Short mmCIF file of C-alpha atoms in Angstrom, two decimals:
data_model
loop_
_atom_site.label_atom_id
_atom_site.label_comp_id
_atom_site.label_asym_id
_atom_site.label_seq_id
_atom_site.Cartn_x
_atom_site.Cartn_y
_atom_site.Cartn_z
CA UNK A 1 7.31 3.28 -12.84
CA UNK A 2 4.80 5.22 -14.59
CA UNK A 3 4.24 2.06 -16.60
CA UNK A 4 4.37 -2.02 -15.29
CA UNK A 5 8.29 -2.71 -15.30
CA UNK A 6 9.64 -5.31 -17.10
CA UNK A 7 10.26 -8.22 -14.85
CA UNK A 8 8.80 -12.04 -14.52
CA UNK A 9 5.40 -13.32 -13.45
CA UNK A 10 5.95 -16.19 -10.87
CA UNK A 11 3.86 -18.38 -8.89
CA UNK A 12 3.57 -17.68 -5.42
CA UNK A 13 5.26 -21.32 -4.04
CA UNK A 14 8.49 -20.07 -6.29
CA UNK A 15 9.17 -16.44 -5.27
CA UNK A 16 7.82 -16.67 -1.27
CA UNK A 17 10.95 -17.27 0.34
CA UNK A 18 12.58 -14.39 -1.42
CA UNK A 19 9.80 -11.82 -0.03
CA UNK A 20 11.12 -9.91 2.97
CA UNK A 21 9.41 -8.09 5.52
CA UNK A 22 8.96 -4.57 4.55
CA UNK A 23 8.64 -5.57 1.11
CA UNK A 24 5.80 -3.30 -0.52
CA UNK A 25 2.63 -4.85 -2.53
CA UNK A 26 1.81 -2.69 -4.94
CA UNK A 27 -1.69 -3.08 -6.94
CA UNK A 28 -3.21 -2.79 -10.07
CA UNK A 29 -7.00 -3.33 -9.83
CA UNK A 30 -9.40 -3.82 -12.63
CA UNK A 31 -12.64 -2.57 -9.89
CA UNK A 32 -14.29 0.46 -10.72
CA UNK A 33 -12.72 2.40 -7.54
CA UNK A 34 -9.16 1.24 -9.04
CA UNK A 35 -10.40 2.56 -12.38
CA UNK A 36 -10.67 5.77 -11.11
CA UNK A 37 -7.47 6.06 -9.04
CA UNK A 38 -5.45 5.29 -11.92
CA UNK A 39 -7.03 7.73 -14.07
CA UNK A 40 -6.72 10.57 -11.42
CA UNK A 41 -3.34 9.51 -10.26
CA UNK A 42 -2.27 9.06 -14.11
CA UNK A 43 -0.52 5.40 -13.03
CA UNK A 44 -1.60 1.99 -13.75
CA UNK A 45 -0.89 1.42 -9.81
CA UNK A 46 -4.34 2.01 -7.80
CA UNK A 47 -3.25 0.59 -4.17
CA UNK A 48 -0.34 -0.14 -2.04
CA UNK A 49 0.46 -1.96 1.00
CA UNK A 50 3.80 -3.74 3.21
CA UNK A 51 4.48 -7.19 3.87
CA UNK A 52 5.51 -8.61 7.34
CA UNK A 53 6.54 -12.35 7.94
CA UNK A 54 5.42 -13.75 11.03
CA UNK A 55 7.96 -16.96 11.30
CA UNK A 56 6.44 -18.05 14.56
CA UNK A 57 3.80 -19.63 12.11
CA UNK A 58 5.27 -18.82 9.00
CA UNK A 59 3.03 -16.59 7.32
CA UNK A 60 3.31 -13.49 5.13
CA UNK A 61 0.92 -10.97 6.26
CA UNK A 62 -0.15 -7.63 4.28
CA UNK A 63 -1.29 -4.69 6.12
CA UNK A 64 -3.28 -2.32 4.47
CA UNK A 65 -5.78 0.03 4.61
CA UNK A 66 -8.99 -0.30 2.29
CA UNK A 67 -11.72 1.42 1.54
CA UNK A 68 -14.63 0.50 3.59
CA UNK A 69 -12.86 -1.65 5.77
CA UNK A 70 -10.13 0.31 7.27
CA UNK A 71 -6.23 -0.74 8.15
CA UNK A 72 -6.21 -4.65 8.00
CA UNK A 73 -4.05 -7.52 7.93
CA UNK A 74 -4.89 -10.10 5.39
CA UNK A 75 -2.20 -13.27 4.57
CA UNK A 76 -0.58 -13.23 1.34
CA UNK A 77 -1.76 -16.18 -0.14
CA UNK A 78 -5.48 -14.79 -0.29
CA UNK A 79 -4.26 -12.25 -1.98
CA UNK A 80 -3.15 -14.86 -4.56
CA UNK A 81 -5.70 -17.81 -4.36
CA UNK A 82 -8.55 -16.13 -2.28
CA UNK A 83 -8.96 -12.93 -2.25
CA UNK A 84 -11.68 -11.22 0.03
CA UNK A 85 -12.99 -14.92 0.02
CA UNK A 86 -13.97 -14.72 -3.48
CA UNK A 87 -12.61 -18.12 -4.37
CA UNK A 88 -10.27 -16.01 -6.75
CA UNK A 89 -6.70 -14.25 -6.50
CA UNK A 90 -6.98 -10.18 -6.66
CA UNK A 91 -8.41 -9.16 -9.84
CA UNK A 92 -5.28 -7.24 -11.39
CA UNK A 93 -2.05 -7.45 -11.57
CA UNK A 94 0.01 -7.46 -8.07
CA UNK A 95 3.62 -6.96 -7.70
CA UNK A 96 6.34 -6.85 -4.75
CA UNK A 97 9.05 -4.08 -4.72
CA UNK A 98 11.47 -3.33 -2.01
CA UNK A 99 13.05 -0.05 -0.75
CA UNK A 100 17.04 -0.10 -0.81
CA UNK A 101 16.92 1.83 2.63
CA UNK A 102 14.84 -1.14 4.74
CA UNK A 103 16.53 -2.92 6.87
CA UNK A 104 15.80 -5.93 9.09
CA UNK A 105 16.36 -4.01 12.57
CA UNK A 106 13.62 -2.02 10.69
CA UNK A 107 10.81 -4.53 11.28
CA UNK A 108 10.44 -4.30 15.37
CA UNK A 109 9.36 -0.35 14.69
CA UNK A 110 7.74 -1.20 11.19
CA UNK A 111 5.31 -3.59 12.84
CA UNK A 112 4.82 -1.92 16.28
CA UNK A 113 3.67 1.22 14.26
CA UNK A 114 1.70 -1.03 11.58
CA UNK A 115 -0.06 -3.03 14.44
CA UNK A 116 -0.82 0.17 16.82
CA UNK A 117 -2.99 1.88 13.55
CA UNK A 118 -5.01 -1.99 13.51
CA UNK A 119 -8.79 -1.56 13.20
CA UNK A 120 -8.49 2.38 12.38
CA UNK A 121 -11.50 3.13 10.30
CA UNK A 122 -11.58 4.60 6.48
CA UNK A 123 -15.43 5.13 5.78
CA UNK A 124 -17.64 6.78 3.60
CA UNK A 125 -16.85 10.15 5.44
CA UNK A 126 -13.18 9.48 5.55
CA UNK A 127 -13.48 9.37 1.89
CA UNK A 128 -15.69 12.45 0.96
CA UNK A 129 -12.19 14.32 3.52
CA UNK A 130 -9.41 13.20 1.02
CA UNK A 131 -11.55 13.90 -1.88
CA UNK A 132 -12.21 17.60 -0.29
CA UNK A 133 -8.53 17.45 0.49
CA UNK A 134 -7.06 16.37 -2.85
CA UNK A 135 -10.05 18.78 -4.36
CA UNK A 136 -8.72 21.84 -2.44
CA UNK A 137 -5.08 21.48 -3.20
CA UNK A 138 -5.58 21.00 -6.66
CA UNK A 139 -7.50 24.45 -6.84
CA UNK A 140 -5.88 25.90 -4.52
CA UNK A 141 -7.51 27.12 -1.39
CA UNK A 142 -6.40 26.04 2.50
CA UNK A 143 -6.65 22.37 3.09
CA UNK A 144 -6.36 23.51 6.70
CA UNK A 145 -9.82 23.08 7.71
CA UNK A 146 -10.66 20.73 10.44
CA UNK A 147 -13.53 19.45 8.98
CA UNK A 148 -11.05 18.17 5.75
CA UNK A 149 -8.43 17.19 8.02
CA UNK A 150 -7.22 13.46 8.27
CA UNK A 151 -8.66 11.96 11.48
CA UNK A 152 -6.55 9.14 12.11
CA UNK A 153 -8.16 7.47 9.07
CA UNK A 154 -6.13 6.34 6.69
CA UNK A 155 -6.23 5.93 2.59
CA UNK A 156 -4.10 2.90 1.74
CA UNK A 157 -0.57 5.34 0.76
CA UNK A 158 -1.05 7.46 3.99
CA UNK A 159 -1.05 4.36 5.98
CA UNK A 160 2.03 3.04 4.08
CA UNK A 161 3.85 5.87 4.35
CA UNK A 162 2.95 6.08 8.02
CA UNK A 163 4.50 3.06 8.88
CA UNK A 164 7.76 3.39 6.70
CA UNK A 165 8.37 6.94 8.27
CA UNK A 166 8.62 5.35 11.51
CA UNK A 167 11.65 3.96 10.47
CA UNK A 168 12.87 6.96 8.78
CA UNK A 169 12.29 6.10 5.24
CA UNK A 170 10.92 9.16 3.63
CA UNK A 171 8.52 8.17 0.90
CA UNK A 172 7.98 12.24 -0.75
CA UNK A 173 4.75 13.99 -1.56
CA UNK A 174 4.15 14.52 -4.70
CA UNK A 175 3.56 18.28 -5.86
CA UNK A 176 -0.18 18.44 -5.14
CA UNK A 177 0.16 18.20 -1.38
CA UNK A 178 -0.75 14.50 -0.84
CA UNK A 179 1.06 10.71 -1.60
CA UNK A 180 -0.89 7.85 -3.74
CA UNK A 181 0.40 4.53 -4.61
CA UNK A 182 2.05 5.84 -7.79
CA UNK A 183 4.85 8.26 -5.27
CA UNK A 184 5.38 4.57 -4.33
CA UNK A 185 6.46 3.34 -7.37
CA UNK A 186 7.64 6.46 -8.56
CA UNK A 187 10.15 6.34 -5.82
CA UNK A 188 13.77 5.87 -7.05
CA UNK A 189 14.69 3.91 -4.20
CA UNK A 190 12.25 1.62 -5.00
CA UNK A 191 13.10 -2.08 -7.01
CA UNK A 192 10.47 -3.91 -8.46
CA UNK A 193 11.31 -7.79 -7.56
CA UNK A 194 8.58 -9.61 -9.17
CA UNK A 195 4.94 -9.92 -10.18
CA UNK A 196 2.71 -12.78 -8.45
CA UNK A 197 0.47 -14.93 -10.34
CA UNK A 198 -2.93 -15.09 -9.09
CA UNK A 199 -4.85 -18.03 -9.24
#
């Protein structure tokens, strides 16, 4: 998935109660900071995140981690009619996939792991450390360094991948030594289900 996959655009009311928890949301962003994931990650994707459905008051909740904010949970439908509280849905294209291996005795772990990581920061300085780390692998020298280390701060594909290893669904590195949204879609485990139409 190098490319957007052929499948349909629906509206949000018409393809909800096919979304399953686990499901990933991956991202194509028209921002500047989007921009420039795509072009370094060669991939029209620039973020990725999971769904979970809370039943007890039926709503579908992303977690994610994003810059400047840190790992969040933000409902579905913002992402769609609201996002950020912009009045507007995200400003790109969004899409939900699914792994083959996830299973629904999966969620319990999935969310204990996805809620314990709630509120973890990713700041300016958590930035500049994958930038030195993704800047050191690709010329080579040890990423080893404490001060380039991650420190429990998450970009948005280390989170993911975070919370799907916890239920022993390996999502693989690619060759330079880190993961991005693209090893997401890249994945061949991974469907694409459907884009969303945002409003």
């Amino acid at each position: 998935m190098n490319g957007f996959p052929a499948i349909s655009i629906d509206q949000y009311d018409q393809i909800r109660s096919s979304i399953n928890s686990g499901d990933l949301l991956l991202c194509s962003g028209n921002s500047m900071m989007s921009e420039m994931i795509k072009g370094a990650t060669q991939s029209v994707w620039s973020h990725v995140a999971f769904v979970i459905h809370l039943e007890i008051i039926d709503r579908i909740m992303v977690l994610e981690s994003v810059e400047s904010i840190g790992v969040r949970t933000v409902p579905l439908s913002s992402y769609v009619r609201n996002y950020n509280g912009s009045g507007a849905g995200y400003p790109g294209r969004i899409m939900i996939a699914r792994h083959q291996d996830f299973q629904p005795q999966d969620i319990s772990n999935l969310s204990q792991q996805a809620v314990d990581l709630l509120g973890y920061p990713y700041n300016t300085t958590e930035t500049l450390r994958i930038a030195a780390r993704i800047g050191m692998e690709a010329f080579g020298f040890d990423k080893s360094s404490p001060e380039i280390a991650p420190k429990n701060e998450y970009i948005c594909s280390e989170y993911v991948e975070i919370c799907y290893d916890s239920v022993g669904i390996d999502i693989p590195y690619n060759k330079d030594g880190y993961i991005t949204p693209a090893d997401f879609a890249n994945c061949p485990k991974v469907n694409p289900l459907f884009f969303i139409a945002t409003e």
